[in-house]
Amino acid sequence: MSHPAILKMGLEAGDLVLEVGRGDDCDNELRAAIESCIGSSLIDSDTDDVVDAVILWWREDDGDLTDAFVDVLTYLSETGPIWLMTPKVGRIGYLEASDIQDAAPPAGLSPTTGFNAAQNWTATKLVARKAGKANNK
């Protein structure tokens, strides 16, 4: 059975997906659906591989989000997204949308879309900002 979030995330068979920030509170159904879709296990940060996407589980007290973005970018292909998974509003560890908006630009990222990915988690897609885009006036 496919998880509704998988189609929205655009993951495909054969994709290498790095998972960072996994904890006991993470949605195991979503994780299993991602692994089923890509046909392999999620990769941890001990890898030397360049990955197609990153799943970053993040809670309010996990530290500096900009630093986390910069860290995972070292693994990510030029066109790959970071899927930031944060607890939904009212859940322990909830992160304000403004915190994501503030943390992304210093890391060279732009938040694009967001949706309810699982019972307790919201997904926000972040992509690398295009160089020179602001100069095309």
XYZ file of C-alpha atoms in Angstrom:
137
model
C 0.000 0.000 0.000
C 1.396 3.372 -1.008
C 1.531 6.266 1.425
C -0.234 9.450 0.200
C 2.882 11.575 0.820
C 5.083 9.609 -1.581
C 3.479 10.971 -4.759
C 3.797 14.551 -3.472
C 7.466 14.018 -2.629
C 8.352 12.956 -6.177
C 10.600 10.108 -5.066
C 11.299 7.338 -7.564
C 12.689 3.819 -7.630
C 16.457 3.905 -7.480
C 16.694 7.274 -5.713
C 19.277 7.509 -2.947
C 17.674 9.238 0.043
C 19.591 10.438 3.089
C 17.756 10.474 6.410
C 18.918 12.811 9.175
C 17.420 13.440 12.615
C 15.562 10.173 12.990
C 14.132 9.651 16.454
C 11.604 7.494 18.254
C 8.913 10.036 17.346
C 9.415 9.724 13.562
C 6.624 8.260 11.458
C 7.668 4.683 10.706
C 4.821 4.185 8.218
C 6.084 7.095 6.131
C 9.679 5.848 6.404
C 8.637 2.366 5.252
C 6.680 3.839 2.339
C 9.715 5.868 1.226
C 11.928 2.771 1.385
C 9.350 0.770 -0.554
C 9.137 3.481 -3.221
C 12.899 3.857 -3.718
C 13.559 0.132 -3.408
C 16.260 0.444 -0.749
C 16.901 1.561 2.803
C 17.263 5.189 3.723
C 20.926 6.177 4.001
C 22.437 7.665 7.152
C 25.053 10.407 7.287
C 27.948 7.909 7.407
C 27.745 7.718 3.612
C 30.086 9.177 1.014
C 27.359 8.971 -1.659
C 25.749 11.939 -3.380
C 22.019 11.567 -2.732
C 18.925 12.467 -4.737
C 16.950 13.777 -1.747
C 17.260 14.355 1.989
C 14.651 13.643 4.650
C 15.469 15.915 7.610
C 13.418 15.248 10.750
C 13.573 18.440 12.824
C 12.109 19.595 16.116
C 12.193 23.020 17.750
C 14.959 22.075 20.229
C 17.223 20.238 17.751
C 19.684 23.123 17.384
C 20.492 25.526 14.564
C 18.390 24.744 11.495
C 20.610 26.739 9.123
C 23.611 24.662 10.238
C 21.620 21.476 9.653
C 20.721 22.632 6.123
C 24.364 23.416 5.338
C 25.432 20.008 6.681
C 22.988 18.004 4.557
C 23.713 20.043 1.433
C 27.168 18.443 1.330
C 25.452 15.145 0.430
C 22.789 16.440 -1.939
C 22.883 16.505 -5.754
C 22.506 19.957 -7.342
C 18.848 19.425 -8.175
C 17.769 17.326 -5.193
C 15.271 18.572 -2.609
C 15.489 18.611 1.148
C 12.254 17.431 2.717
C 12.083 19.055 6.143
C 9.803 17.047 8.418
C 8.573 19.032 11.405
C 5.927 18.256 14.026
C 2.481 19.616 13.185
C 1.063 22.660 14.958
C 0.347 21.891 18.602
C 2.668 18.852 18.726
C 5.776 18.712 20.890
C 8.701 20.185 18.960
C 6.521 22.253 16.607
C 8.513 24.755 14.549
C 7.089 28.084 13.413
C 6.975 28.555 9.626
C 8.907 31.799 10.121
C 11.786 29.795 11.646
C 12.051 27.788 8.417
C 11.771 30.962 6.306
C 14.595 32.556 8.328
C 16.894 29.500 8.310
C 16.703 28.676 4.596
C 18.236 31.726 2.801
C 21.587 31.745 4.675
C 22.014 28.108 3.554
C 21.184 29.038 -0.058
C 17.767 27.379 0.082
C 14.221 28.400 -0.710
C 11.163 26.745 0.839
C 8.693 25.839 -1.900
C 5.780 23.575 -0.989
C 4.475 22.076 2.197
C 1.861 19.500 3.122
C 0.723 17.145 5.868
C 3.042 14.175 5.382
C 1.924 11.968 8.275
C -0.301 11.972 11.316
C 2.059 14.126 13.386
C 4.408 15.550 10.747
C 4.392 18.336 8.166
C 6.736 18.231 5.162
C 8.338 21.343 3.686
C 10.280 21.084 0.437
C 13.428 23.180 0.172
C 15.487 23.597 -2.979
C 18.708 25.408 -3.829
C 18.096 28.975 -4.914
C 19.027 29.626 -8.517
C 22.149 31.772 -8.865
C 21.480 35.089 -10.536
C 17.693 34.769 -10.373
C 17.345 38.020 -8.432
C 19.481 39.841 -11.006
C 17.186 39.180 -13.976
C 15.268 42.458 -13.755
